[in-house]
Amino acid sequence: MRKPPQNPHDLSRHDLPDILGTIDEEVRQRFGEGEVADYIPALACVPKERFGMALVTLDGEVHAVGDAREPFSIQSISKVHTLTLGLEAVGDDLWKRLGREPSGDPFNSLIQLEHEKGIPRNPFINAGAMVVADVILSHYDQPEGALLHFMRGRSGNPEVGRDDEIWESERRSGYRNVALANFIRSFDNIENDVDAVLDFYYLQCALRMNCVDLARSAQFLAADGRCQASGKRVTSEEQATRINAIMLTCGTYDAAGDFAFHVGLPAKSGVGGGILAVVPSVMSLCVWSPALDEKGNSLLGGYALHRFTRMTGLSVF
Amino acid sequence: MRKPPQNPHDLSRHDLPDILGTIDEEVRQRFGEGEVADYIPALACVPKERFGMALVTLDGEVHAVGDAREPFSIQSISKVHTLTLGLEAVGDDLWKRLGREPSGDPFNSLIQLEHEKGIPRNPFINAGAMVVADVILSHYDQPEGALLHFMRGRSGNPEVGRDDEIWESERRSGYRNVALANFIRSFDNIENDVDAVLDFYYLQCALRMNCVDLARSAQFLAADGRCQASGKRVTSEEQATRINAIMLTCGTYDAAGDFAFHVGLPAKSGVGGGILAVVPSVMSLCVWSPALDEKGNSLLGGYALHRFTRMTGLSVF
Amino acid sequence: MRKPPQNPHDLSRHDLPDILGTIDEEVRQRFGEGEVADYIPALACVPKERFGMALVTLDGEVHAVGDAREPFSIQSISKVHTLTLGLEAVGDDLWKRLGREPSGDPFNSLIQLEHEKGIPRNPFINAGAMVVADVILSHYDQPEGALLHFMRGRSGNPEVGRDDEIWESERRSGYRNVALANFIRSFDNIENDVDAVLDFYYLQCALRMNCVDLARSAQFLAADGRCQASGKRVTSEEQATRINAIMLTCGTYDAAGDFAFHVGLPAKSGVGGGILAVVPSVMSLCVWSPALDEKGNSLLGGYALHRFTRMTGLSVF
Amino acid sequence: MRKPPQNPHDLSRHDLPDILGTIDEEVRQRFGEGEVADYIPALACVPKERFGMALVTLDGEVHAVGDAREPFSIQSISKVHTLTLGLEAVGDDLWKRLGREPSGDPFNSLIQLEHEKGIPRNPFINAGAMVVADVILSHYDQPEGALLHFMRGRSGNPEVGRDDEIWESERRSGYRNVALANFIRSFDNIENDVDAVLDFYYLQCALRMNCVDLARSAQFLAADGRCQASGKRVTSEEQATRINAIMLTCGTYDAAGDFAFHVGLPAKSGVGGGILAVVPSVMSLCVWSPALDEKGNSLLGGYALHRFTRMTGLSVF
């Protein structure tokens, strides 16, 4: 029964290059705003003047603009992919160890974790991603291999791998993450060795991918859980729907309400400046610009997505 | 560019009566679960074994089942309508006095209000609705008249009015609300007399409407801000989109994440057991069943909406 | 077994006037520091350059210096006296409705009250004093008369009474207090009419007394619960001990730890700039200087007490 | 000017053995109440039916009863001694990295630490003791040697040493402590290697001493900072006073207010069941009984101290 949106938003695909071009121009005029994440030393070196945007339609057509093929550190965007792996591993049992509510606190807060006895509020805060990592470690023989295989397969890019410098930098400075993992362990909500969980977590954060890779990697979320190229199921339709729901309510730290308001799409951001988004039944897309707003989301990336849904009418609302 | 969802969810409207009938049957088998709200004495008397559901498509077709024409106390559902009025009154200036983030705390919590110096997290917690009421009081000559006029006009039911018993009951027992309003006033985020704000707030909560009335009253939110019957604009397309976004992220107290996960629609619940929901560009709908779950949302109403989006594929995700 | 403190602190009473004189001189050189409370309009008008100090030994000898006979608004100091009345009324049953722990939050915080379901952390935060006021209202036929009688009797000053201007000012601006009282009422931890509780509370805060009055009014706390003049018991020895203990751990808002550290005496401060203190078995004393530090305690009053215990060795530690 | 307490509490030392004997009898009738700490596996094996009590007067006389010479794990009592060492190392600069306020939260809470950006509320919660340990590590060449030397010297027992089993047990299960230390490190309030800080911390907790050792070890706190045997100064009179003050306001986790109320002495408890207390200018004392109350303090130890101050009148209040 869903109908196409009304005029003035009827788009043919021929308009998409124009729309991306307009957005690219608008964004570049705002270069300089926001601040690059500085709590991971190696991230602090990335230049601010970068912007890329890529989208992949359901039939595999790719549109890209700007620095869409320059690899960057995907950081927390990887939480979408590990959530998918974790759900494949244990199904809805995952939710015995994790909530699905927005956190209302910064991404690395320990407060809610203490109130809720070691049950992270959702899989997209660091604590939640650690529990998901723990599930993956318990389930897969080669957890790191499984993650790389998934990422390379979904993105179609066999080169996806770890950025060693970021990885080292994060391991050496990640006191807050060590605190989080040990705290969860103290509530018995991590089963594996804490260091092994952290190593897996640092790996997922340190993956390097570009906007086109990431947009492709989430195509299954726009396509009811299927890989459109092969027709194979990546996850069930229901799980795809639910992952999108969690992205919308929890995907942008404690700015999820604002993001839904201004953009209106399921999205997951990372402190590397990337934001992955999904237009259910239509397309997946990814933007990247390293400078962040005060909530830790890419400032110009968020602006680009806002402009995109305003110009196309493709907000889910 | 939005495409209709794929098989097995292609629906013609002929299926809707069947779907509603199936849901009605399923729900009635679960009668008895949940608890009727008891903190407002007059609400505690409503029998649990009630269920109604109504939907209104964009062209005005109405489908209804069960107790869809039995009036009930709309309570917090009215926050959708007053938010619309408040935005019409002062536009985006409203957001200087209110946030748009999920609260992570129960609907009547004072904690976040203290941390955030009297700025309620969103317009759908009680504190936020009081600030919206204050805006309406400052803007409209006859604020109560304006609210009634809006409700009667949107629902097409000139009989919409106050349930005096509920209103009295709430006024006499609303210590928490008196606390909230005075607390906000202490931060200078209420301008009018505290008692006048509370009177307006108690009025909006005590309105009696049925599922059909409420579904109709939100049709403009499914229709890009327009009244479909008259073609007149109720609010701008952008505001309609944004109100839907806030409903999805903040409309069901601290269960918004779970609701997005299980239902996947913008929705606003009330402790009277009603839940109003929107399928953007498709329909508005309302369910009612008085027994609540532990988060204060209608237990069977939530279940009915869950079944509805699963059967129709009409989740926004 | 308690022995007098060792040299260099052996004092005869002949030294006390010298010590007070020295402190007075030191304090006056710091006039100008701190800020007068501004949240009660009528308090904001009090000049900062005032300092008084008075002490009363167990045998009734009075030593005073500076503005020790200038009346001021006693504000929260009255919580010591109402606690005594409340304990006389219902004994240890009082502690079913109140805690005895330091709050760790500002004096008018609602956060802990919400966490602890309407049980105030201690009788010296505003919420706790309101519960004590409620107990007094339930127990005494003429609660306001009982309070005035107690204050006049203990201080020996029949003129003790309400400062009407302060009282009016506080009633008109006390939104936070209205919020607190209604919030406690919503947890059923206030039995009487909320407005009656607040009226009593505003009366106790608006009493005008001077340093000599206040030092005398607490003599029974230094004297194991007895009135030294009449020999009559005001409260039991155990209750006197316990009230002193609560003053030390909870008497100076969220600076109690620091106060114990720097002063080392049971003490109760008020935003009018007074601080009442007790040296158990030795004397009671009161300082006054209107400018406050950032925690809401008299800045120079605290300094004077610090100097006093350092010069005399009369800290309880 | 301090005078001995009045009748009925005038004691000669001849009464002390009788008083201790009475308390011992009373306590043994309550054997069975409370629970032994179970979060450190090796502590969980200690039998509940133990009670010892020892006191040391200023001139070195020792009175002991029950299991006063049975060694136990001193755990958090060691925080008194490391605070003394830390203050000797850096003086009042210590307070730039630590507060002096009661915490209002359990001993190992991370919440307040997050609110206060890595500044622990006081030196007697775990987080605070870790910062003190860090100071000691930075200051002393042989920090562990310095601690052992201090403990053996103050107690007069050259056998004081580490309980290896407890130490191992705590190291292996201390996820919460690892979390705390890394969390503080993330705020740059730990300078040394986190593992080195934790090793020192586990050592201090795992020391084995008996009631007589511990009572002796704190004699200097009753004696204005001096070692009574040698006449040498252990710390300044002012520091001794202040350490006592912190013990009273912060020494018994979040039961400090209640402890002041019922006992009225500076005291520091440990989860091993010991409580060290000080009667300034009179004596130091230690009780031990392994079963704890719900706040983590020795249930019968607290009762013994309560009875002691009631029978002797030696509360500081």
GROMACS .gro file of C-alpha atoms in nm, chain A residues 182-300:
model
  119
  182ASN     CA    1   3.616  -0.474   3.289
  183PHE     CA    2   3.309  -0.310   3.433
  184ILE     CA    3   3.078  -0.524   3.220
  185ARG     CA    4   3.288  -0.828   3.309
  186SER     CA    5   3.235  -0.747   3.679
  187PHE     CA    6   2.862  -0.794   3.615
  188ASP     CA    7   2.932  -1.124   3.432
  189ASN     CA    8   2.801  -0.990   3.104
  190ILE     CA    9   3.129  -1.066   2.927
  191GLU     CA   10   3.226  -1.432   2.908
  192ASN     CA   11   3.555  -1.428   2.722
  193ASP     CA   12   3.889  -1.290   2.827
  194VAL     CA   13   3.853  -0.912   2.855
  195ASP     CA   14   4.165  -0.851   2.647
  196ALA     CA   15   4.039  -1.074   2.368
  197VAL     CA   16   3.711  -0.884   2.359
  198LEU     CA   17   3.896  -0.555   2.346
  199ASP     CA   18   4.126  -0.679   2.069
  200PHE     CA   19   3.828  -0.772   1.857
  201TYR     CA   20   3.664  -0.441   1.937
  202TYR     CA   21   3.974  -0.243   1.842
  203LEU     CA   22   3.994  -0.439   1.515
  204GLN     CA   23   3.640  -0.356   1.414
  205CYS     CA   24   3.694   0.011   1.490
  206ALA     CA   25   4.022   0.024   1.299
  207LEU     CA   26   3.888  -0.107   0.969
  208ARG     CA   27   3.950   0.121   0.671
  209MET     CA   28   3.678   0.155   0.411
  210ASN     CA   29   3.548   0.427   0.180
  211CYS     CA   30   3.198   0.564   0.125
  212VAL     CA   31   3.126   0.333  -0.168
  213ASP     CA   32   3.238   0.026   0.030
  214LEU     CA   33   3.021   0.119   0.322
  215ALA     CA   34   2.713   0.208   0.118
  216ARG     CA   35   2.742  -0.132  -0.053
  217SER     CA   36   2.800  -0.309   0.279
  218ALA     CA   37   2.456  -0.196   0.400
  219GLN     CA   38   2.261  -0.265   0.084
  220PHE     CA   39   2.104  -0.570   0.248
  221LEU     CA   40   1.946  -0.341   0.509
  222ALA     CA   41   1.766  -0.150   0.232
  223ALA     CA   42   1.671  -0.476   0.062
  224ASP     CA   43   1.476  -0.658   0.333
  225GLY     CA   44   1.784  -0.854   0.439
  226ARG     CA   45   1.889  -0.987   0.098
  227CYS     CA   46   2.204  -0.947  -0.105
  228GLN     CA   47   2.063  -0.804  -0.427
  229ALA     CA   48   2.350  -0.931  -0.644
  230SER     CA   49   2.330  -1.295  -0.539
  231GLY     CA   50   1.973  -1.301  -0.415
  232LYS     CA   51   2.096  -1.474  -0.100
  233ARG     CA   52   1.964  -1.380   0.236
  234VAL     CA   53   2.210  -1.200   0.469
  235THR     CA   54   1.960  -1.176   0.749
  236SER     CA   55   1.586  -1.223   0.781
  237GLU     CA   56   1.352  -0.949   0.668
  238GLU     CA   57   1.245  -0.897   1.026
  239GLN     CA   58   1.602  -0.861   1.149
  240ALA     CA   59   1.681  -0.611   0.874
  241THR     CA   60   1.378  -0.407   0.978
  242ARG     CA   61   1.485  -0.418   1.339
  243ILE     CA   62   1.846  -0.323   1.273
  244ASN     CA   63   1.718  -0.021   1.082
  245ALA     CA   64   1.496   0.068   1.377
  246ILE     CA   65   1.787   0.052   1.618
  247MET     CA   66   1.997   0.265   1.384
  248LEU     CA   67   1.728   0.529   1.382
  249THR     CA   68   1.675   0.540   1.758
  250CYS     CA   69   2.033   0.474   1.878
  251GLY     CA   70   2.271   0.520   1.586
  252THR     CA   71   2.399   0.870   1.647
  253TYR     CA   72   2.493   0.869   2.015
  254ASP     CA   73   2.282   1.107   2.222
  255ALA     CA   74   2.175   1.306   1.915
  256ALA     CA   75   1.944   1.037   1.779
  257GLY     CA   76   1.633   1.246   1.839
  258ASP     CA   77   1.784   1.543   1.663
  259PHE     CA   78   1.903   1.326   1.379
  260ALA     CA   79   1.560   1.174   1.329
  261PHE     CA   80   1.421   1.528   1.331
  262HIS     CA   81   1.664   1.673   1.078
  263VAL     CA   82   1.743   1.371   0.861
  264GLY     CA   83   1.482   1.107   0.927
  265LEU     CA   84   1.677   0.798   0.822
  266PRO     CA   85   1.824   0.499   1.006
  267ALA     CA   86   2.191   0.593   1.038
  268LYS     CA   87   2.508   0.499   1.222
  269SER     CA   88   2.795   0.738   1.273
  270GLY     CA   89   3.159   0.690   1.370
  271VAL     CA   90   3.414   0.931   1.517
  272GLY     CA   91   3.619   0.886   1.201
  273GLY     CA   92   3.361   1.115   1.040
  274GLY     CA   93   3.159   0.857   0.849
  275ILE     CA   94   2.781   0.813   0.864
  276LEU     CA   95   2.609   0.514   0.709
  277ALA     CA   96   2.237   0.551   0.633
  278VAL     CA   97   1.955   0.343   0.491
  279VAL     CA   98   1.643   0.438   0.295
  280PRO     CA   99   1.441   0.119   0.341
  281SER     CA  100   1.334  -0.038   0.009
  282VAL     CA  101   1.522   0.231  -0.184
  283MET     CA  102   1.894   0.264  -0.120
  284SER     CA  103   2.183   0.262   0.122
  285LEU     CA  104   2.422   0.553   0.142
  286CYS     CA  105   2.733   0.679   0.319
  287VAL     CA  106   2.878   1.022   0.381
  288TRP     CA  107   3.220   1.113   0.520
  289SER     CA  108   3.370   1.433   0.651
  290PRO     CA  109   3.613   1.414   0.944
  291ALA     CA  110   3.517   1.720   1.151
  292LEU     CA  111   3.266   1.639   1.423
  293ASP     CA  112   2.993   1.829   1.605
  294GLU     CA  113   2.980   1.841   1.983
  295LYS     CA  114   2.789   1.512   2.006
  296GLY     CA  115   3.060   1.328   1.810
  297ASN     CA  116   2.879   1.298   1.476
  298SER     CA  117   3.025   1.425   1.149
  299LEU     CA  118   2.907   1.784   1.129
  300LEU     CA  119   2.905   1.819   0.751
   0.00000   0.00000   0.00000
